[in-house]
JSON list of C-alpha atoms in Angstrom, two decimals:
[
{"chain": "A", "resi": 369, "resn": "MET", "atom": "CA", "xyz": [50.65, 136.81, 98.55]},
{"chain": "A", "resi": 370, "resn": "THR", "atom": "CA", "xyz": [47.84, 134.95, 100.29]},
{"chain": "A", "resi": 371, "resn": "THR", "atom": "CA", "xyz": [47.36, 131.28, 99.53]},
{"chain": "A", "resi": 372, "resn": "LYS", "atom": "CA", "xyz": [43.79, 130.45, 98.58]},
{"chain": "A", "resi": 373, "resn": "ILE", "atom": "CA", "xyz": [41.94, 127.59, 100.21]},
{"chain": "A", "resi": 374, "resn": "LEU", "atom": "CA", "xyz": [39.85, 125.06, 98.28]},
{"chain": "A", "resi": 375, "resn": "VAL", "atom": "CA", "xyz": [36.53, 124.48, 100.01]},
{"chain": "A", "resi": 376, "resn": "GLU", "atom": "CA", "xyz": [34.13, 121.68, 99.11]},
{"chain": "A", "resi": 377, "resn": "THR", "atom": "CA", "xyz": [30.63, 122.06, 100.49]},
{"chain": "A", "resi": 378, "resn": "ARG", "atom": "CA", "xyz": [26.96, 121.54, 99.66]},
{"chain": "A", "resi": 379, "resn": "ILE", "atom": "CA", "xyz": [24.90, 124.65, 98.98]},
{"chain": "A", "resi": 380, "resn": "ASN", "atom": "CA", "xyz": [21.14, 124.36, 98.46]},
{"chain": "A", "resi": 381, "resn": "GLY", "atom": "CA", "xyz": [21.54, 120.65, 97.89]},
{"chain": "A", "resi": 382, "resn": "GLU", "atom": "CA", "xyz": [24.28, 120.91, 95.26]},
{"chain": "A", "resi": 383, "resn": "GLU", "atom": "CA", "xyz": [27.91, 119.92, 95.69]},
{"chain": "A", "resi": 384, "resn": "THR", "atom": "CA", "xyz": [29.95, 123.12, 95.36]},
{"chain": "A", "resi": 385, "resn": "GLU", "atom": "CA", "xyz": [33.64, 123.99, 95.30]},
{"chain": "A", "resi": 386, "resn": "PHE", "atom": "CA", "xyz": [35.22, 127.40, 95.61]},
{"chain": "A", "resi": 387, "resn": "LEU", "atom": "CA", "xyz": [38.53, 129.05, 96.37]},
{"chain": "A", "resi": 388, "resn": "CYS", "atom": "CA", "xyz": [38.71, 131.60, 99.15]},
{"chain": "A", "resi": 389, "resn": "GLU", "atom": "CA", "xyz": [41.21, 133.62, 101.08]},
{"chain": "A", "resi": 390, "resn": "PRO", "atom": "CA", "xyz": [41.63, 132.65, 104.74]},
{"chain": "A", "resi": 391, "resn": "ARG", "atom": "CA", "xyz": [39.87, 135.79, 106.01]},
{"chain": "A", "resi": 392, "resn": "GLN", "atom": "CA", "xyz": [37.05, 135.88, 103.48]},
{"chain": "A", "resi": 393, "resn": "SER", "atom": "CA", "xyz": [33.52, 135.58, 104.87]},
{"chain": "A", "resi": 394, "resn": "LEU", "atom": "CA", "xyz": [30.91, 133.13, 103.70]},
{"chain": "A", "resi": 395, "resn": "LEU", "atom": "CA", "xyz": [28.78, 136.15, 102.76]},
{"chain": "A", "resi": 396, "resn": "GLU", "atom": "CA", "xyz": [31.46, 137.42, 100.38]},
{"chain": "A", "resi": 397, "resn": "ILE", "atom": "CA", "xyz": [31.83, 134.03, 98.73]},
{"chain": "A", "resi": 398, "resn": "LEU", "atom": "CA", "xyz": [28.08, 133.47, 98.37]},
{"chain": "A", "resi": 399, "resn": "ARG", "atom": "CA", "xyz": [27.51, 136.85, 96.73]},
{"chain": "A", "resi": 400, "resn": "ASP", "atom": "CA", "xyz": [30.73, 137.60, 94.86]},
{"chain": "A", "resi": 401, "resn": "ALA", "atom": "CA", "xyz": [32.14, 134.20, 93.90]},
{"chain": "A", "resi": 402, "resn": "LEU", "atom": "CA", "xyz": [29.02, 132.05, 93.60]},
{"chain": "A", "resi": 403, "resn": "GLY", "atom": "CA", "xyz": [26.46, 134.61, 92.45]},
{"chain": "A", "resi": 404, "resn": "LEU", "atom": "CA", "xyz": [23.96, 133.79, 95.22]},
{"chain": "A", "resi": 405, "resn": "THR", "atom": "CA", "xyz": [22.95, 137.40, 95.73]},
{"chain": "A", "resi": 406, "resn": "GLY", "atom": "CA", "xyz": [19.77, 136.66, 97.66]},
{"chain": "A", "resi": 407, "resn": "THR", "atom": "CA", "xyz": [21.87, 136.72, 100.82]},
{"chain": "A", "resi": 408, "resn": "LYS", "atom": "CA", "xyz": [22.23, 140.43, 101.55]},
{"chain": "A", "resi": 409, "resn": "GLU", "atom": "CA", "xyz": [24.95, 142.45, 103.26]},
{"chain": "A", "resi": 410, "resn": "GLY", "atom": "CA", "xyz": [23.42, 144.77, 105.82]},
{"chain": "A", "resi": 411, "resn": "CYS", "atom": "CA", "xyz": [25.66, 145.61, 108.75]},
{"chain": "A", "resi": 412, "resn": "ASN", "atom": "CA", "xyz": [28.53, 143.16, 108.11]},
{"chain": "A", "resi": 413, "resn": "ASN", "atom": "CA", "xyz": [28.95, 142.70, 111.87]},
{"chain": "A", "resi": 414, "resn": "GLY", "atom": "CA", "xyz": [26.24, 140.20, 112.81]},
{"chain": "A", "resi": 415, "resn": "ASN", "atom": "CA", "xyz": [23.60, 142.61, 114.07]},
{"chain": "A", "resi": 416, "resn": "CYS", "atom": "CA", "xyz": [20.98, 142.83, 111.33]},
{"chain": "A", "resi": 417, "resn": "GLY", "atom": "CA", "xyz": [20.26, 139.28, 110.07]},
{"chain": "A", "resi": 418, "resn": "ALA", "atom": "CA", "xyz": [20.12, 140.28, 106.39]},
{"chain": "A", "resi": 419, "resn": "CYS", "atom": "CA", "xyz": [22.81, 137.70, 105.59]},
{"chain": "A", "resi": 420, "resn": "ASN", "atom": "CA", "xyz": [21.30, 134.78, 107.50]},
{"chain": "A", "resi": 421, "resn": "VAL", "atom": "CA", "xyz": [21.79, 131.27, 106.12]},
{"chain": "A", "resi": 422, "resn": "ILE", "atom": "CA", "xyz": [21.28, 127.84, 107.64]},
{"chain": "A", "resi": 423, "resn": "LEU", "atom": "CA", "xyz": [24.58, 126.03, 108.20]},
{"chain": "A", "resi": 424, "resn": "ASP", "atom": "CA", "xyz": [24.22, 122.34, 109.11]},
{"chain": "A", "resi": 425, "resn": "GLY", "atom": "CA", "xyz": [20.75, 123.06, 110.49]},
{"chain": "A", "resi": 426, "resn": "VAL", "atom": "CA", "xyz": [21.77, 126.12, 112.52]},
{"chain": "A", "resi": 427, "resn": "LEU", "atom": "CA", "xyz": [20.80, 129.68, 111.67]},
{"chain": "A", "resi": 428, "resn": "VAL", "atom": "CA", "xyz": [23.95, 131.82, 111.31]},
{"chain": "A", "resi": 429, "resn": "ASN", "atom": "CA", "xyz": [25.01, 135.25, 110.12]},
{"chain": "A", "resi": 430, "resn": "SER", "atom": "CA", "xyz": [27.10, 134.48, 107.03]},
{"chain": "A", "resi": 431, "resn": "CYS", "atom": "CA", "xyz": [29.07, 137.70, 107.54]},
{"chain": "A", "resi": 432, "resn": "LEU", "atom": "CA", "xyz": [30.50, 136.19, 110.74]},
{"chain": "A", "resi": 433, "resn": "VAL", "atom": "CA", "xyz": [31.43, 132.79, 109.29]},
{"chain": "A", "resi": 434, "resn": "LEU", "atom": "CA", "xyz": [34.75, 132.36, 107.54]},
{"chain": "A", "resi": 435, "resn": "ALA", "atom": "CA", "xyz": [34.24, 130.71, 104.17]},
{"chain": "A", "resi": 436, "resn": "ALA", "atom": "CA", "xyz": [37.01, 128.22, 104.95]},
{"chain": "A", "resi": 437, "resn": "GLU", "atom": "CA", "xyz": [34.97, 126.99, 107.93]},
{"chain": "A", "resi": 438, "resn": "VAL", "atom": "CA", "xyz": [32.22, 125.54, 105.74]},
{"chain": "A", "resi": 439, "resn": "GLN", "atom": "CA", "xyz": [34.37, 122.69, 104.41]},
{"chain": "A", "resi": 440, "resn": "GLY", "atom": "CA", "xyz": [32.13, 119.60, 104.24]},
{"chain": "A", "resi": 441, "resn": "LYS", "atom": "CA", "xyz": [29.07, 121.39, 105.58]},
{"chain": "A", "resi": 442, "resn": "ASN", "atom": "CA", "xyz": [25.54, 121.93, 104.27]},
{"chain": "A", "resi": 443, "resn": "ILE", "atom": "CA", "xyz": [24.37, 125.46, 103.60]},
{"chain": "A", "resi": 444, "resn": "LEU", "atom": "CA", "xyz": [20.85, 126.60, 102.80]},
{"chain": "A", "resi": 445, "resn": "THR", "atom": "CA", "xyz": [20.38, 130.11, 101.40]},
{"chain": "A", "resi": 446, "resn": "VAL", "atom": "CA", "xyz": [17.17, 131.91, 100.50]},
{"chain": "A", "resi": 447, "resn": "GLU", "atom": "CA", "xyz": [17.57, 130.61, 96.93]},
{"chain": "A", "resi": 448, "resn": "GLY", "atom": "CA", "xyz": [17.29, 127.05, 98.24]},
{"chain": "A", "resi": 449, "resn": "ILE", "atom": "CA", "xyz": [14.01, 127.58, 100.09]},
{"chain": "A", "resi": 450, "resn": "SER", "atom": "CA", "xyz": [11.71, 127.72, 97.07]},
{"chain": "A", "resi": 451, "resn": "ARG", "atom": "CA", "xyz": [10.18, 124.48, 95.87]},
{"chain": "A", "resi": 452, "resn": "LYS", "atom": "CA", "xyz": [10.61, 122.84, 92.48]},
{"chain": "A", "resi": 453, "resn": "ASP", "atom": "CA", "xyz": [7.03, 123.79, 91.59]},
{"chain": "A", "resi": 454, "resn": "GLY", "atom": "CA", "xyz": [7.23, 127.40, 92.83]},
{"chain": "A", "resi": 455, "resn": "LEU", "atom": "CA", "xyz": [7.59, 129.45, 95.93]},
{"chain": "A", "resi": 456, "resn": "HIS", "atom": "CA", "xyz": [7.56, 128.01, 99.43]},
{"chain": "A", "resi": 457, "resn": "PRO", "atom": "CA", "xyz": [4.41, 128.94, 101.40]},
{"chain": "A", "resi": 458, "resn": "LEU", "atom": "CA", "xyz": [6.56, 131.20, 103.56]},
{"chain": "A", "resi": 459, "resn": "GLN", "atom": "CA", "xyz": [7.71, 133.16, 100.50]},
{"chain": "A", "resi": 460, "resn": "GLU", "atom": "CA", "xyz": [4.14, 133.31, 99.19]},
{"chain": "A", "resi": 461, "resn": "GLU", "atom": "CA", "xyz": [2.88, 134.66, 102.51]},
{"chain": "A", "resi": 462, "resn": "PHE", "atom": "CA", "xyz": [5.55, 137.37, 102.58]},
{"chain": "A", "resi": 463, "resn": "LEU", "atom": "CA", "xyz": [4.14, 138.51, 99.24]},
{"chain": "A", "resi": 464, "resn": "GLU", "atom": "CA", "xyz": [0.46, 138.10, 100.18]},
{"chain": "A", "resi": 465, "resn": "GLN", "atom": "CA", "xyz": [0.87, 139.89, 103.52]},
{"chain": "A", "resi": 466, "resn": "ALA", "atom": "CA", "xyz": [2.99, 142.67, 101.95]},
{"chain": "A", "resi": 467, "resn": "ALA", "atom": "CA", "xyz": [5.68, 141.84, 104.51]},
{"chain": "A", "resi": 468, "resn": "LEU", "atom": "CA", "xyz": [8.40, 143.62, 102.59]},
{"chain": "A", "resi": 469, "resn": "GLN", "atom": "CA", "xyz": [9.25, 147.02, 101.24]},
{"chain": "A", "resi": 470, "resn": "CYS", "atom": "CA", "xyz": [12.80, 147.75, 100.11]},
{"chain": "A", "resi": 471, "resn": "GLY", "atom": "CA", "xyz": [13.70, 144.04, 100.22]},
{"chain": "A", "resi": 472, "resn": "ILE", "atom": "CA", "xyz": [17.16, 144.23, 101.79]},
{"chain": "A", "resi": 473, "resn": "CYS", "atom": "CA", "xyz": [16.09, 142.45, 104.98]},
{"chain": "A", "resi": 474, "resn": "THR", "atom": "CA", "xyz": [13.50, 140.13, 103.40]},
{"chain": "A", "resi": 475, "resn": "PRO", "atom": "CA", "xyz": [15.80, 137.18, 102.51]},
{"chain": "A", "resi": 476, "resn": "GLY", "atom": "CA", "xyz": [17.20, 137.15, 106.04]},
{"chain": "A", "resi": 477, "resn": "PHE", "atom": "CA", "xyz": [13.70, 137.20, 107.52]},
{"chain": "A", "resi": 478, "resn": "ILE", "atom": "CA", "xyz": [12.62, 134.36, 105.24]},
{"chain": "A", "resi": 479, "resn": "VAL", "atom": "CA", "xyz": [15.64, 132.21, 106.11]},
{"chain": "A", "resi": 480, "resn": "SER", "atom": "CA", "xyz": [15.19, 132.93, 109.83]},
{"chain": "A", "resi": 481, "resn": "SER", "atom": "CA", "xyz": [11.47, 132.14, 109.64]},
{"chain": "A", "resi": 482, "resn": "TYR", "atom": "CA", "xyz": [12.17, 128.95, 107.71]},
{"chain": "A", "resi": 483, "resn": "ALA", "atom": "CA", "xyz": [14.59, 127.86, 110.45]},
{"chain": "A", "resi": 484, "resn": "LEU", "atom": "CA", "xyz": [11.98, 128.66, 113.10]},
{"chain": "A", "resi": 485, "resn": "LEU", "atom": "CA", "xyz": [9.23, 126.67, 111.38]},
{"chain": "A", "resi": 486, "resn": "HIS", "atom": "CA", "xyz": [11.53, 123.66, 111.08]},
{"chain": "A", "resi": 487, "resn": "GLN", "atom": "CA", "xyz": [12.30, 123.84, 114.77]},
{"chain": "A", "resi": 488, "resn": "ASN", "atom": "CA", "xyz": [8.81, 124.86, 115.89]},
{"chain": "A", "resi": 489, "resn": "PRO", "atom": "CA", "xyz": [6.06, 124.26, 113.29]},
{"chain": "A", "resi": 490, "resn": "HIS", "atom": "CA", "xyz": [3.36, 125.85, 115.49]},
{"chain": "A", "resi": 491, "resn": "PRO", "atom": "CA", "xyz": [4.89, 129.03, 116.96]},
{"chain": "A", "resi": 492, "resn": "THR", "atom": "CA", "xyz": [2.89, 131.60, 118.85]},
{"chain": "A", "resi": 493, "resn": "GLU", "atom": "CA", "xyz": [3.09, 135.26, 117.93]},
{"chain": "A", "resi": 494, "resn": "ALA", "atom": "CA", "xyz": [5.40, 135.87, 120.90]},
{"chain": "A", "resi": 495, "resn": "GLU", "atom": "CA", "xyz": [7.69, 133.02, 119.80]},
{"chain": "A", "resi": 496, "resn": "VAL", "atom": "CA", "xyz": [7.90, 134.40, 116.25]},
{"chain": "A", "resi": 497, "resn": "ARG", "atom": "CA", "xyz": [8.73, 137.88, 117.56]},
{"chain": "A", "resi": 498, "resn": "ARG", "atom": "CA", "xyz": [11.38, 136.51, 119.91]},
{"chain": "A", "resi": 499, "resn": "TRP", "atom": "CA", "xyz": [12.94, 134.32, 117.17]},
{"chain": "A", "resi": 500, "resn": "LEU", "atom": "CA", "xyz": [13.07, 137.21, 114.70]},
{"chain": "A", "resi": 501, "resn": "ALA", "atom": "CA", "xyz": [14.57, 139.65, 117.19]},
{"chain": "A", "resi": 502, "resn": "GLY", "atom": "CA", "xyz": [17.94, 139.25, 115.46]},
{"chain": "A", "resi": 503, "resn": "ASN", "atom": "CA", "xyz": [16.56, 140.53, 112.17]},
{"chain": "A", "resi": 504, "resn": "LEU", "atom": "CA", "xyz": [16.26, 144.26, 111.64]},
{"chain": "A", "resi": 505, "resn": "CYS", "atom": "CA", "xyz": [13.96, 146.08, 109.24]},
{"chain": "A", "resi": 506, "resn": "ARG", "atom": "CA", "xyz": [13.92, 149.83, 108.80]},
{"chain": "A", "resi": 507, "resn": "CYS", "atom": "CA", "xyz": [10.92, 149.97, 106.47]},
{"chain": "A", "resi": 508, "resn": "THR", "atom": "CA", "xyz": [7.96, 147.78, 107.40]},
{"chain": "A", "resi": 509, "resn": "GLY", "atom": "CA", "xyz": [7.60, 147.49, 111.11]},
{"chain": "A", "resi": 510, "resn": "TYR", "atom": "CA", "xyz": [7.26, 143.88, 112.06]},
{"chain": "A", "resi": 511, "resn": "ASP", "atom": "CA", "xyz": [3.52, 143.15, 112.24]},
{"chain": "A", "resi": 512, "resn": "LYS", "atom": "CA", "xyz": [3.15, 142.07, 108.60]},
{"chain": "A", "resi": 513, "resn": "ILE", "atom": "CA", "xyz": [6.26, 139.91, 108.83]},
{"chain": "A", "resi": 514, "resn": "VAL", "atom": "CA", "xyz": [4.97, 138.15, 111.96]},
{"chain": "A", "resi": 515, "resn": "ARG", "atom": "CA", "xyz": [1.56, 137.66, 110.35]},
{"chain": "A", "resi": 516, "resn": "ALA", "atom": "CA", "xyz": [3.22, 136.17, 107.24]},
{"chain": "A", "resi": 517, "resn": "VAL", "atom": "CA", "xyz": [5.14, 133.64, 109.36]},
{"chain": "A", "resi": 518, "resn": "LEU", "atom": "CA", "xyz": [2.03, 132.64, 111.31]},
{"chain": "A", "resi": 519, "resn": "GLU", "atom": "CA", "xyz": [-0.04, 132.28, 108.12]},
{"chain": "A", "resi": 520, "resn": "ALA", "atom": "CA", "xyz": [2.72, 130.21, 106.51]},
{"chain": "A", "resi": 521, "resn": "ALA", "atom": "CA", "xyz": [2.80, 127.92, 109.55]},
{"chain": "A", "resi": 522, "resn": "SER", "atom": "CA", "xyz": [-0.95, 127.34, 109.17]},
{"chain": "A", "resi": 523, "resn": "ARG", "atom": "CA", "xyz": [-0.63, 126.69, 105.43]},
{"chain": "A", "resi": 524, "resn": "ILE", "atom": "CA", "xyz": [2.24, 124.26, 105.91]},
{"chain": "A", "resi": 525, "resn": "GLU", "atom": "CA", "xyz": [0.25, 122.39, 108.56]},
{"chain": "A", "resi": 526, "resn": "ILE", "atom": "CA", "xyz": [-2.76, 122.14, 106.25]},
{"chain": "A", "resi": 527, "resn": "GLU", "atom": "CA", "xyz": [-0.57, 120.92, 103.35]},
{"chain": "A", "resi": 528, "resn": "THR", "atom": "CA", "xyz": [1.04, 118.32, 105.60]},
{"chain": "A", "resi": 529, "resn": "ASN", "atom": "CA", "xyz": [-2.35, 117.10, 106.85]},
{"chain": "A", "resi": 530, "resn": "VAL", "atom": "CA", "xyz": [-3.71, 116.85, 103.30]},
{"chain": "A", "resi": 531, "resn": "LYS", "atom": "CA", "xyz": [-0.65, 114.89, 102.11]},
{"chain": "A", "resi": 532, "resn": "THR", "atom": "CA", "xyz": [-0.79, 112.59, 105.13]},
{"chain": "A", "resi": 533, "resn": "HIS", "atom": "CA", "xyz": [-4.50, 111.98, 104.64]},
{"chain": "A", "resi": 534, "resn": "ALA", "atom": "CA", "xyz": [-4.04, 111.32, 100.90]},
{"chain": "A", "resi": 535, "resn": "SER", "atom": "CA", "xyz": [-1.25, 108.80, 101.51]},
{"chain": "A", "resi": 536, "resn": "GLU", "atom": "CA", "xyz": [-3.31, 107.00, 104.15]},
{"chain": "A", "resi": 537, "resn": "GLU", "atom": "CA", "xyz": [-6.22, 106.63, 101.70]},
{"chain": "A", "resi": 538, "resn": "GLY", "atom": "CA", "xyz": [-4.02, 105.65, 98.74]}
]
């Protein structure tokens, strides 16, 4: 009989505890134990990016991370990207640009793109394509996805400038 491990972590800003087996992946725990089904299982070997999450600021494939390894860490899943008042501009642009079809890869692309825009708020098309090379899609092609990321970057920049300007005047 395998002894379960108690893990205490922070997921999408909330303190979370769960029990896991030593060989259980973070992906399994997110989906099966915690009900965070936005993170998708694609290949289960780190090649498709469908299960991407941000772990302590680093983009990772959750299928390759042991759940026990996230003790004391911060995890951001696709569920944590939306804002209190609605969707994040990145999520809105995926919808507006029709950058999705079957939806299996979409959460991974959104999490990857979110990580990119935090690291590089003004990426070029080539930088977006290079960053998203670890995410696979069998339905859409990638042009609409890249366009969605670039449009979101522009929207976020405009929102930031408006907020900055408003606070300087107020």
